[in-house]
Coordinates of C-alpha atoms in Angstrom, one line a residue:
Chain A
X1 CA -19.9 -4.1 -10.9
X2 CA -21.9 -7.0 -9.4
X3 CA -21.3 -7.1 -5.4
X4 CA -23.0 -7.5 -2.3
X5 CA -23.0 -4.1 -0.7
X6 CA -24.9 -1.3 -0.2
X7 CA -23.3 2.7 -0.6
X8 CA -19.5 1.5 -2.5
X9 CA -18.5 4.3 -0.2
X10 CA -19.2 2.6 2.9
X11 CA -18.1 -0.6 2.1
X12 CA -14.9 -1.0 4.1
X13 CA -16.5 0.9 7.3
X14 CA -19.5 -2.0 6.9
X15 CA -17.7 -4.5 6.4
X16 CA -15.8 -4.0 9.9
X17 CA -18.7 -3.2 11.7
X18 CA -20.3 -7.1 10.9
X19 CA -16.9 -8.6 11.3
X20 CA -16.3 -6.9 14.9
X21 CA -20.1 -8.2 15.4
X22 CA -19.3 -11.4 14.4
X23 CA -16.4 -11.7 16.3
X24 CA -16.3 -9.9 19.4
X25 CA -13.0 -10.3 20.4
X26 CA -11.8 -7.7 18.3
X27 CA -13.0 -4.4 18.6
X28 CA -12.8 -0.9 16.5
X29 CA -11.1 2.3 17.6
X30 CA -9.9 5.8 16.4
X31 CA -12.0 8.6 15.1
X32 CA -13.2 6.8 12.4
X33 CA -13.4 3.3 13.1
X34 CA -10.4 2.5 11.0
X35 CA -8.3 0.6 13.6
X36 CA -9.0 -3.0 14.9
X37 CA -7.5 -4.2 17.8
X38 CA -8.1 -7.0 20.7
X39 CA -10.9 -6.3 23.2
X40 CA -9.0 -7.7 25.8
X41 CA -6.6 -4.6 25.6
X42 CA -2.6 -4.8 25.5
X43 CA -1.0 -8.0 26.9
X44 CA 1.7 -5.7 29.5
X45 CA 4.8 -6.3 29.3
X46 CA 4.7 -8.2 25.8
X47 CA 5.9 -6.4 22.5
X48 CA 2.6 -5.0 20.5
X49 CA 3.1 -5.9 16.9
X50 CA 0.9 -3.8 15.0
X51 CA 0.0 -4.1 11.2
X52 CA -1.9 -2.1 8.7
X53 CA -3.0 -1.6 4.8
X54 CA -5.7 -1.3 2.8
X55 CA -8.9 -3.3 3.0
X56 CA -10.1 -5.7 0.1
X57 CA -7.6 -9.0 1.2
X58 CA -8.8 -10.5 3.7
X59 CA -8.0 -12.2 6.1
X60 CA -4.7 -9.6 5.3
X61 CA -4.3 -7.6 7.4
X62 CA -6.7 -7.0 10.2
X63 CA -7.5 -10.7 10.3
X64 CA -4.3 -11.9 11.5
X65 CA -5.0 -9.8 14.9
X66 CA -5.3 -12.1 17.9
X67 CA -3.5 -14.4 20.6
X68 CA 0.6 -15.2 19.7
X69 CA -0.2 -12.9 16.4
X70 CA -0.6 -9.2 16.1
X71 CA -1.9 -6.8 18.6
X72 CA -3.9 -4.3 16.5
X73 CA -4.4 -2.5 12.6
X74 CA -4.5 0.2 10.6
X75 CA -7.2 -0.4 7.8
X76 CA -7.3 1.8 5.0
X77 CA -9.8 2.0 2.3
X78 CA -9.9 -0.7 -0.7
X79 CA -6.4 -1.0 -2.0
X80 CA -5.2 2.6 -0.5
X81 CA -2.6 2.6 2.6
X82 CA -4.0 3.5 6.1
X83 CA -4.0 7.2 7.2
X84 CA -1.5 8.2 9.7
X85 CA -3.4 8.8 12.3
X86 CA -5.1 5.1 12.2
X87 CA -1.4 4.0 12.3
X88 CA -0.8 5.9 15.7
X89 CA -3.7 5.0 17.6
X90 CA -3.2 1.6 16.1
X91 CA 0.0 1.6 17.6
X92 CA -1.1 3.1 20.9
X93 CA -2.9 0.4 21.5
X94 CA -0.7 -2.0 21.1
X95 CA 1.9 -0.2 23.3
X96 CA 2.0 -2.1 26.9
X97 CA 5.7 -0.5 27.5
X98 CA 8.0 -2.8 25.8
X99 CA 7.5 -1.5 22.7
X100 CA 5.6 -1.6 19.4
X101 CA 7.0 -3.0 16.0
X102 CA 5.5 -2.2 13.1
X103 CA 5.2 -5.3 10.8
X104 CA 3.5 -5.0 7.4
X105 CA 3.9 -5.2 3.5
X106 CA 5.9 -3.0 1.8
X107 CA 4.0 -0.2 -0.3
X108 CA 4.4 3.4 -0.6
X109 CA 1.6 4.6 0.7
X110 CA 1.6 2.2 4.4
X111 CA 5.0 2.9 4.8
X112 CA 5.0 7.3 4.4
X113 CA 2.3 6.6 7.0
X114 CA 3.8 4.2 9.4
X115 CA 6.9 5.9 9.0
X116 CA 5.5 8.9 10.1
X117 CA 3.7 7.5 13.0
X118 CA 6.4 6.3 14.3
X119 CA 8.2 9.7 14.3
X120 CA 5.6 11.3 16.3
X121 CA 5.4 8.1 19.0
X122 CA 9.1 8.0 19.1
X123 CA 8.7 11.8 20.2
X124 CA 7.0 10.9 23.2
X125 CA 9.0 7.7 23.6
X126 CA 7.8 5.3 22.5
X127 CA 10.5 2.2 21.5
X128 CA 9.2 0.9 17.6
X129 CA 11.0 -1.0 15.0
X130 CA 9.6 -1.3 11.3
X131 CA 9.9 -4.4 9.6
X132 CA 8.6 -4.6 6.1
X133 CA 7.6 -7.2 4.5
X134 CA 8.6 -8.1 0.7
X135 CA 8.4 -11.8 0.1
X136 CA 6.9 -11.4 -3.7
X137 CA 9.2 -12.2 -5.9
X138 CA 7.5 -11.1 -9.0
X139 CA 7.9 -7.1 -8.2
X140 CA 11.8 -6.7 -7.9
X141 CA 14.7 -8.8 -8.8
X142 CA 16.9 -10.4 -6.1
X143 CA 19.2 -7.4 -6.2
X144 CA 16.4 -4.7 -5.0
X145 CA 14.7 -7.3 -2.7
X146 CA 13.9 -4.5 -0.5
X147 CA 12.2 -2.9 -3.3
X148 CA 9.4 -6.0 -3.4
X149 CA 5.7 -6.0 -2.6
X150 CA 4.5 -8.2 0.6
X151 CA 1.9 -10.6 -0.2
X152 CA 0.8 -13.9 1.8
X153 CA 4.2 -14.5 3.0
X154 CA 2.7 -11.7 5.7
X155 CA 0.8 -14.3 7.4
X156 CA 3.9 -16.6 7.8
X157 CA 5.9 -13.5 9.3
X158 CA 3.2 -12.6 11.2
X159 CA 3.1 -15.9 13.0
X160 CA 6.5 -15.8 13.5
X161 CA 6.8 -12.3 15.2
X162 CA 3.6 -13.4 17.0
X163 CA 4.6 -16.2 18.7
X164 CA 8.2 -14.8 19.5
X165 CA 6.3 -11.6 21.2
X166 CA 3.9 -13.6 23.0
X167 CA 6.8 -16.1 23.9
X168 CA 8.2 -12.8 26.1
X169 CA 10.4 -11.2 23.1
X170 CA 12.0 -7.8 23.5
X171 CA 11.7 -5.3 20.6
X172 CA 15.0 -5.9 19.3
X173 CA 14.1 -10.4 19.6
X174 CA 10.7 -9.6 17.9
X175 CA 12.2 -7.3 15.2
X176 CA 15.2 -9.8 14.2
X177 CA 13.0 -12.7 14.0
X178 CA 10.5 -10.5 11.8
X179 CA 13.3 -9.6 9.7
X180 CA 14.2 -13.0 9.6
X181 CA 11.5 -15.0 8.6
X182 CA 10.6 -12.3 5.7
X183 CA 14.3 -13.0 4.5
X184 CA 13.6 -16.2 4.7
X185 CA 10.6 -16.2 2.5
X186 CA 9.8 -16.2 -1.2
X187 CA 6.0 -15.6 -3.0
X188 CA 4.8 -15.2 -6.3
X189 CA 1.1 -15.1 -7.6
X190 CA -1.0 -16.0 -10.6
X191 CA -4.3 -14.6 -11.3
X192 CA -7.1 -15.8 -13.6
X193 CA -9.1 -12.7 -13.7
X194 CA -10.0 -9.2 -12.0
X195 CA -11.4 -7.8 -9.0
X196 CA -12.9 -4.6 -8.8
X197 CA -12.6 -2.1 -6.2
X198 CA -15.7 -0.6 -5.3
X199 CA -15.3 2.5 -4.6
X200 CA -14.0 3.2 -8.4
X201 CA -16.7 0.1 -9.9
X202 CA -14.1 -0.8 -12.3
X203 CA -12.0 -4.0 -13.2
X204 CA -8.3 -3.6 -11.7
X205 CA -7.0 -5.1 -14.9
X206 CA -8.6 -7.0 -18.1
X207 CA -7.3 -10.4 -19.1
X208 CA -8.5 -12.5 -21.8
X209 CA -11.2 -15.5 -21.3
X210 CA -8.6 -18.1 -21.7
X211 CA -5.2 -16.1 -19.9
X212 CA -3.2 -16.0 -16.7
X213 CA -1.1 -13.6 -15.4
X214 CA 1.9 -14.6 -13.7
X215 CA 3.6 -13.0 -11.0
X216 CA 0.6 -10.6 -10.2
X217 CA 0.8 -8.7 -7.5
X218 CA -2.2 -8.4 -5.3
X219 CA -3.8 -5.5 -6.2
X220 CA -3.8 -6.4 -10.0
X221 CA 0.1 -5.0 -10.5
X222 CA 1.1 -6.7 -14.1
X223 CA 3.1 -9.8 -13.2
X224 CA 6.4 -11.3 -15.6
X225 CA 3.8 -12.6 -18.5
X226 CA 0.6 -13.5 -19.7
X227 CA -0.9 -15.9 -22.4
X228 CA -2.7 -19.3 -22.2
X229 CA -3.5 -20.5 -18.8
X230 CA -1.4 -23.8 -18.4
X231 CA -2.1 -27.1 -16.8
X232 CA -1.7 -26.9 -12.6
X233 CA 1.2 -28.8 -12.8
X234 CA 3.0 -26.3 -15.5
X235 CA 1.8 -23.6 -13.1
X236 CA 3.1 -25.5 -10.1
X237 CA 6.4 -25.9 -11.6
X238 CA 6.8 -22.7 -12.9
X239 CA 6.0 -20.7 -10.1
X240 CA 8.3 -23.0 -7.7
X241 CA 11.1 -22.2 -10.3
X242 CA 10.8 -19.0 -9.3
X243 CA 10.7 -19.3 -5.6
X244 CA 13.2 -21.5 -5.1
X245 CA 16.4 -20.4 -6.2
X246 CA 16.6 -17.4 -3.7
X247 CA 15.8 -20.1 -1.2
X248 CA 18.9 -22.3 -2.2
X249 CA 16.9 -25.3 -0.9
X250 CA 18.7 -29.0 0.1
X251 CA 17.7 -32.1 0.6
X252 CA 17.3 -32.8 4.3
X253 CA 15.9 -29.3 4.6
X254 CA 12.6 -28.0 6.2
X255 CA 9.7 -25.7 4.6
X256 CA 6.7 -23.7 5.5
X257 CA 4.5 -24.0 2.2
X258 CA 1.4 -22.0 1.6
X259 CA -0.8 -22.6 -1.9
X260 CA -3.1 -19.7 -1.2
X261 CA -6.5 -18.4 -3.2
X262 CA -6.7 -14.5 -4.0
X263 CA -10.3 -14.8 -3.6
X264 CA -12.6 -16.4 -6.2
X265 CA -10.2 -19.9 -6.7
X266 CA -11.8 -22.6 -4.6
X267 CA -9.5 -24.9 -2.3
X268 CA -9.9 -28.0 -4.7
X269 CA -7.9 -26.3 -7.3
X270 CA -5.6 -25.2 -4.8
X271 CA -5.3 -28.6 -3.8
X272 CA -4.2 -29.3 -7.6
X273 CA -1.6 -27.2 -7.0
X274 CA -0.6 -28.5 -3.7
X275 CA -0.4 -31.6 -4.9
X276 CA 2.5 -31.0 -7.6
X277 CA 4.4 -28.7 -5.1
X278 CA 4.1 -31.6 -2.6
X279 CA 5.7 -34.2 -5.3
X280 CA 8.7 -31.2 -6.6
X281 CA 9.1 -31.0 -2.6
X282 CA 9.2 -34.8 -2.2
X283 CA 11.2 -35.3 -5.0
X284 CA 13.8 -32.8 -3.5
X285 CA 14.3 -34.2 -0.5
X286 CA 12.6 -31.2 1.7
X287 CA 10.5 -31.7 4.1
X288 CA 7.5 -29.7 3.6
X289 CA 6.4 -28.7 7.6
X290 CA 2.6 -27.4 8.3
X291 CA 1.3 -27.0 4.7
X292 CA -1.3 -24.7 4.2
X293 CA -3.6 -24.3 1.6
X294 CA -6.5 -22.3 1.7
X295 CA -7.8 -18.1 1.4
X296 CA -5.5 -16.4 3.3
X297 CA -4.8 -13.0 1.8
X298 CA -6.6 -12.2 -1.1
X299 CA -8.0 -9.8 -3.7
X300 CA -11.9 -10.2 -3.1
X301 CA -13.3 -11.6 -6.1
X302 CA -9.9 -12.1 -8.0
X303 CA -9.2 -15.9 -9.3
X304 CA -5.8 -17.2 -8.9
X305 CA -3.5 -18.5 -6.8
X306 CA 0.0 -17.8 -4.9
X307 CA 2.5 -19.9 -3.8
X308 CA 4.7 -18.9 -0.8
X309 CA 7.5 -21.1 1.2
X310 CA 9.9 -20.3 4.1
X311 CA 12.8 -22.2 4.6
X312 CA 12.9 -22.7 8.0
X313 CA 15.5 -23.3 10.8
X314 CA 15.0 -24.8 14.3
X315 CA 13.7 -21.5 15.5
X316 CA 11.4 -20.7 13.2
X317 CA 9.8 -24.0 13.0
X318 CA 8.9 -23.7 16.7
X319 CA 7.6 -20.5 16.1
X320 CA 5.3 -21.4 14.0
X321 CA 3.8 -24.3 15.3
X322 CA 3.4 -22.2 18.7
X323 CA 0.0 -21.7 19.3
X324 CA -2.1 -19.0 17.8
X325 CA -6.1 -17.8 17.6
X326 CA -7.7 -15.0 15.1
X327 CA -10.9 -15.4 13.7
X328 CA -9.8 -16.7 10.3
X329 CA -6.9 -19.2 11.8
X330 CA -6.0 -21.0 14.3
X331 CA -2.7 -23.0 15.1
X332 CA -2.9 -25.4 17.9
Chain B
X1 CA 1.4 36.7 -5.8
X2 CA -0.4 34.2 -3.7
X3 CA -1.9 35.5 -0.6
X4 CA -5.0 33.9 1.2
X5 CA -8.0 35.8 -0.8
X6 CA -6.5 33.9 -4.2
X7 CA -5.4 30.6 -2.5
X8 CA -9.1 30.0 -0.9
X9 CA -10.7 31.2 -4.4
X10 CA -8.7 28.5 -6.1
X11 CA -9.9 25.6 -3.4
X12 CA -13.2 24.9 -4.7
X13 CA -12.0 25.1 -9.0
X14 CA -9.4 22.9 -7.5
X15 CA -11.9 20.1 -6.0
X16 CA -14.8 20.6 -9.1
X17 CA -11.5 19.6 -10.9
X18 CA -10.7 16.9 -8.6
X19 CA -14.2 15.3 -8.8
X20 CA -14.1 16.1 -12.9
X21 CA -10.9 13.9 -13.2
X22 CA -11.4 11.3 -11.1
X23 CA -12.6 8.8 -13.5
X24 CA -9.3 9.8 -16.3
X25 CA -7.0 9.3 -13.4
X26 CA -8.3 5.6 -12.7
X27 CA -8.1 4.8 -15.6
X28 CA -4.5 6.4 -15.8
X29 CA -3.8 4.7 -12.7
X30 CA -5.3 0.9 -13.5
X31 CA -2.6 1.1 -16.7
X32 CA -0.3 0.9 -13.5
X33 CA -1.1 0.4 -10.7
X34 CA -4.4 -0.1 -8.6
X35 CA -6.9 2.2 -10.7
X36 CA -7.4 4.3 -6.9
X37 CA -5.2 7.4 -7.4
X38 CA -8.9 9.1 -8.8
X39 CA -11.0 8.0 -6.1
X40 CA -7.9 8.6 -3.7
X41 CA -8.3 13.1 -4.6
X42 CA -12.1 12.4 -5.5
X43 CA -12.4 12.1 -1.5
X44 CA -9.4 14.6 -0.9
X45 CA -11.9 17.0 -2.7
X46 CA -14.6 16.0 -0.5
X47 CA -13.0 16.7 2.7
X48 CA -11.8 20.0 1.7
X49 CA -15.3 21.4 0.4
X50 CA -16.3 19.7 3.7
X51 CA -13.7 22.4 5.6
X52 CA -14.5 25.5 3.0
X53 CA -16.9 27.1 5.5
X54 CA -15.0 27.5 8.0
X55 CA -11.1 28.3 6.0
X56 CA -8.7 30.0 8.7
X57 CA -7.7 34.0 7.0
X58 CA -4.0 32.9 7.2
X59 CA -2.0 31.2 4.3
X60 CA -0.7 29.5 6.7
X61 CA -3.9 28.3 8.2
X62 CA -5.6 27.7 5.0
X63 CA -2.9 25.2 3.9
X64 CA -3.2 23.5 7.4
X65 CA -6.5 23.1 6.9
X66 CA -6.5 21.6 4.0
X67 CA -3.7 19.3 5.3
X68 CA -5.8 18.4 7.9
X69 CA -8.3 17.5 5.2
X70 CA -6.9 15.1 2.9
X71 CA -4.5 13.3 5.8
X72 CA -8.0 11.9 6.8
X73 CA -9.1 10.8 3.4
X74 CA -6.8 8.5 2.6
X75 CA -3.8 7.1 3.5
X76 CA -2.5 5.9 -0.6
X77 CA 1.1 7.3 -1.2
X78 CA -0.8 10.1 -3.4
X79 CA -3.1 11.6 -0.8
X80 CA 0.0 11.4 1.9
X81 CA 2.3 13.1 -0.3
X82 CA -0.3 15.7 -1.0
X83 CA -0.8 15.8 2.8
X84 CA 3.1 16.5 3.3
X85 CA 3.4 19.1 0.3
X86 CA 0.6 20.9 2.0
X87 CA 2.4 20.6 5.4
X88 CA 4.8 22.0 4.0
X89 CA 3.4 25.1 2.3
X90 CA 2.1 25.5 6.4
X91 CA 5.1 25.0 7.4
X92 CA 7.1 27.6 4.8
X93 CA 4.2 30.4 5.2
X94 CA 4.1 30.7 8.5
X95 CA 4.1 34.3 9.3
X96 CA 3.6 35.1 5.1
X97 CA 0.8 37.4 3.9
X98 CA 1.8 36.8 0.3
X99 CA 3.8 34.7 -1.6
X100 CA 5.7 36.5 -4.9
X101 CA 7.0 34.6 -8.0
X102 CA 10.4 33.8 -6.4
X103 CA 9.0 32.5 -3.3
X104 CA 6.3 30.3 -4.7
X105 CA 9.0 28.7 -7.1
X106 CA 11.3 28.0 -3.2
X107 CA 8.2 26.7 -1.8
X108 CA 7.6 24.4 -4.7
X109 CA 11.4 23.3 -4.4
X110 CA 10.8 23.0 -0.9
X111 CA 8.0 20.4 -1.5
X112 CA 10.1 18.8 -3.9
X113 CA 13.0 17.9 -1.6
X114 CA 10.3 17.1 1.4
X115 CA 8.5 14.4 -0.7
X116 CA 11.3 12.9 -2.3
X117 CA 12.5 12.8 1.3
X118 CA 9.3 11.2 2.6
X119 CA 8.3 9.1 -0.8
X120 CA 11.7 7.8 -2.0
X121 CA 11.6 9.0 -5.4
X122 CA 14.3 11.0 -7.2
X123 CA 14.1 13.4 -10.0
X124 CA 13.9 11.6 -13.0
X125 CA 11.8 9.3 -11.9
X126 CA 8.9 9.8 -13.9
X127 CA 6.5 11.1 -10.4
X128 CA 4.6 14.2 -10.0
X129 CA 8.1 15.5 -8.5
X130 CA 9.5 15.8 -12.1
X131 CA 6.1 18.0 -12.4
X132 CA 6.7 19.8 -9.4
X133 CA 10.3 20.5 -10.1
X134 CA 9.4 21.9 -13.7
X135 CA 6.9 24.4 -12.5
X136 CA 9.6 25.7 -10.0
X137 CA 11.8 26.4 -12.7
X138 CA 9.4 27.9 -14.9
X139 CA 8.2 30.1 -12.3
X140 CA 12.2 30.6 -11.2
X141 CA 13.4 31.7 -14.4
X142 CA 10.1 33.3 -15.3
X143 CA 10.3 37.3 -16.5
X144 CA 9.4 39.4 -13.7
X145 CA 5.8 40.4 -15.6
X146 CA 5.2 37.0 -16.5
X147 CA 1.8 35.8 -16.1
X148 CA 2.7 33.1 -13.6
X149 CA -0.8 31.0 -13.9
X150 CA 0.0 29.7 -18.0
X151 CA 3.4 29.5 -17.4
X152 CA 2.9 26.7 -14.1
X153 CA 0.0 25.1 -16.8
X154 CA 2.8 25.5 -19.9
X155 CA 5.5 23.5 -17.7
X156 CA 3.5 21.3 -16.2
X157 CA 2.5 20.0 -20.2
X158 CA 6.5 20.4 -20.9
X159 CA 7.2 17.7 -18.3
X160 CA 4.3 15.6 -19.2
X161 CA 5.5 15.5 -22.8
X162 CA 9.6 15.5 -21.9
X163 CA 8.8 12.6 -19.8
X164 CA 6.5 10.5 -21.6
X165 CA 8.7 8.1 -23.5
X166 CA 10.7 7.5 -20.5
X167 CA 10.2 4.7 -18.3
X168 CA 8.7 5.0 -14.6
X169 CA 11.3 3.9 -12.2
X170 CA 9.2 4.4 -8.7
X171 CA 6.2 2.7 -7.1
X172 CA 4.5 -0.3 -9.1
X173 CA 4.5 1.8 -12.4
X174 CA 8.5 0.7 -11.6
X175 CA 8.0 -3.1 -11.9
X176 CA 7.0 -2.8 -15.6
X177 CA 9.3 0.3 -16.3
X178 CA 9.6 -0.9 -20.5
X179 CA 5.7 -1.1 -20.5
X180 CA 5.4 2.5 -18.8
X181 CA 7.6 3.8 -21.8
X182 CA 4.7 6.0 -23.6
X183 CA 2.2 6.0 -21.1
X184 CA 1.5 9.3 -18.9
X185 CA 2.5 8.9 -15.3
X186 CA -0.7 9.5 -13.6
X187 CA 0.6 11.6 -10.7
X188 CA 2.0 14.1 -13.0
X189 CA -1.4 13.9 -15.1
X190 CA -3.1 14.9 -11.8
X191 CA -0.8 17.5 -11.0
X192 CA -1.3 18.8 -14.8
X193 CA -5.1 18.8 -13.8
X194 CA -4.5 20.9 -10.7
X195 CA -2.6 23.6 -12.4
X196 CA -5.1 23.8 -15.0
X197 CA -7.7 24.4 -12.5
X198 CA -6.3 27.3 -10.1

């Protein structure tokens, strides 16, 4: 293991203490530290939309907390869901009265915990919804689409439920458009090689010098196959022919696109990418709307790439472009 | 028979085992999934040596405890499930001095219907509640002066070894269900290592 740290044990409670250092408008709470939310407190009356998983892909989750986005998080150790109790007093904060949904990617482990958050806020009545998010393709076939991972597609959902929240949503408004948008969205990854999670010092996965794996999920799950690493376009057009489909996208259409890095891929080959999904998009007739290409929810030191897109209607085109601040993003 | 004396006797040979597996249930794990499910009962150990001192006298108490425990180690599916099965076991000895060969094999029925509740999975899933579910029959059916300790171990291995060439249908181990055809699920391997050790 070669990383920049100093107990493996301490590495996510470090690594929140410099990021709340280095940007003081979030703040940590709960016995342990483990919950982020905004200094400024609850906006009252608006929704709270909180989030939560484990650390290691940033800016997923906790960096996606700020103005017309989420309202606090639950951060669990490398890779493992948050505890329960985070998820409450993650959710307390968020509470201003008009309710709390709980928006986040769908694994085991975040949602036994959320769920059972919920059931003890809901006992002192609290209003929550749940919305999971499962925009990876890769993990289930269309049939059990409930049954897939969420992966970067998070931060397009999130911006939607955001904006709709801070735009004066109820629960019920927020929720549907959540539920929405993550319908509306397809992802699917590639990776290039490992990441290692330091607490265990070990690889997630091995993968030959000259291999991808595609369809990876984002803590090193196995993806649909693996051999020689093709040319970006290949890669490009593979992995839009397995978005797409579910999308059933038209010419005259519009589309959210994000070409993301899980960690150790540098933008210029993600603009390699963009650059083919840009012509397929073209050459479709779709209209690709606010591209964006660059690390938003990754697997530390991983190398590879995801592509996600929403097809998007009126209202959540004007969602997204509403604006939005967190310290890794900023939508103006 | 379970009462407290035996339960809080098995708690540290249950974390020295924890710790001692840790690095065979990554590895189990990163076949799968994540490679965390070790380091995930590594620091469920921790906490619950951490809480040894000062164990409550009760059954009840002593299971509390320990839930209290590992629900602030981790929140990974494993460490909450272990978190609701000991919840349970609070829950279900509430009032209990002692728990007898019948009642232990409830309990662990009990916990079987809870997590599957909570988690999702079914029987037959290839999870630690196929585990689970074999040492409650064991201990069911079990002759009244059976030694109950290698016959929890013996069914635990049964279910390990009836299960092996199935394929995993929950969690991430299900996306690659074909590939998990041969492999140990690691949940029951940990269970396996739990038996073995109280």
């Amino acid at each position: 293991m070669k990383k920049i740290l100093n107990d493996p044990n301490a590495y996510v409670d470090e690594m929140l203490e410099g990021l709340c250092l280095a940007h003081p408008e979030l703040q940590r709470r709960g016995d342990g530290g483990r919950v982020i939310v905004r200094s400024r407190g609850a906006v009252p009356g608006k929704v709270g939309i909180v989030t939560g998983g484990g650390s290691g892909h940033l800016p997923v989750f906790l960096g996606y907390v700020g103005e017309g986005l989420l309202d606090s998080c639950a951060v669990g150790n490398v890779f493992a869901g948050p505890r329960m109790d985070d998820c409450i007093e993650a959710m307390r904060a968020a509470d201003s009265g008009a309710g709390v949904l709980q928006l986040y990617g769908n694994y085991g482990g975040d949602r036994m915990n959320f769920d059972m958050a919920a059931e003890m806020l809901e006992f002192e009545g609290m209003a929550t919804a749940s919305v999971r998010v499962c925009d990876d393709v890769a993990s289930a076939p269309a049939a059990q689409g409930d049954k897939r991972r969420g992966v970067a597609g998070l931060v397009l959902v999130y911006k939607v439920a955001g904006a709709r929240a801070a735009a004066g949503g109820t629960l019920d408004q927020v929720a549907a458009v959540a539920r929405k948008a993550n319908a509306a969205c397809r992802s699917i990854g590639v990776a290039l090689s490992p990441c290692v999670v330091p607490e265990s010092g070990q690889a997630s996965f091995a993968i030959d010098e000259g291999d991808v794996e595609f369809g990876m999920g984002i803590h090193g799950e196995p993806g649909i196959w693996r051999g020689p690493l093709k040319h970006a376009d290949a890669l490009a057009d593979e992995m839009l022919a397995h978005v797409l489909p579910e999308l059933a996208l038209a010419a005259g259409d519009r589309a959210a696109v994000l070409v993301n890095s899980v960690g150790a891929t540098p933008a210029e080959e993600l603009y390699i990418l963009y650059r083919r999904v840009a012509q397929v998009m073209a050459e479709r007739g779709v209209t690709v709307v606010r591209p964006m290409v660059g690390r938003y929810a990754t697997s530390m030191e991983m190398a590879g790439a995801s592509l996600s897109v929403m097809k998007l209607d009126a209202e959540l085109e004007t969602l997204l472009a509403a604006p939005a601040e967190c310290p890794f993003w900023s939508v103006r | 028979m379970l009462d407290v004396a035996a339960l809080t006797a098995a708690l540290p040979r249950w974390c020295a085992a924890m710790h001692d597996a840790m690095a065979e249930l990554n590895a189990l794990d990163g076949r799968l999934g994540d490679a965390d499910l070790g380091v995930t009962l590594d620091k469920c150990a921790t906490l619950v040596e951490q809480a040894l001192p000062d164990m409550p006298d009760t059954l009840e108490g002593v299971f509390k405890r320990c839930a209290q425990a590992t629900a602030k180690a981790s929140g990974s599916s494993f460490g909450t499930l272990l978190t609701v099965a000991l919840m349970t076991g609070a829950k279900r000895c509430a009032g209990t001095t002692s728990l007898g060969r019948t009642d232990l094999a409830e309990l662990l029925t009990d916990i079987v219907h809870v997590l599957s509740a909570r988690g999702g999975a079914a029987l037959g899933d290839k999870t630690v509640l196929d585990g689970l579910q074999a040492i409650a029959q064991a201990l069911a059916t079990a002759p009244q002066d059976a030694a109950l300790r290698p016959a929890a171990r013996q069914a635990a291995r049964d279910a390990l070894d009836a299960f092996r060439d199935k394929p995993n249908r929950m969690g991430r181990a299900r996306m690659f269900a074909d590939k998990t055809i041969g492999l140990d699920d690691p949940g029951m391997v940990a269970l396996q290592r739990m038996v073995d050790a109280v």
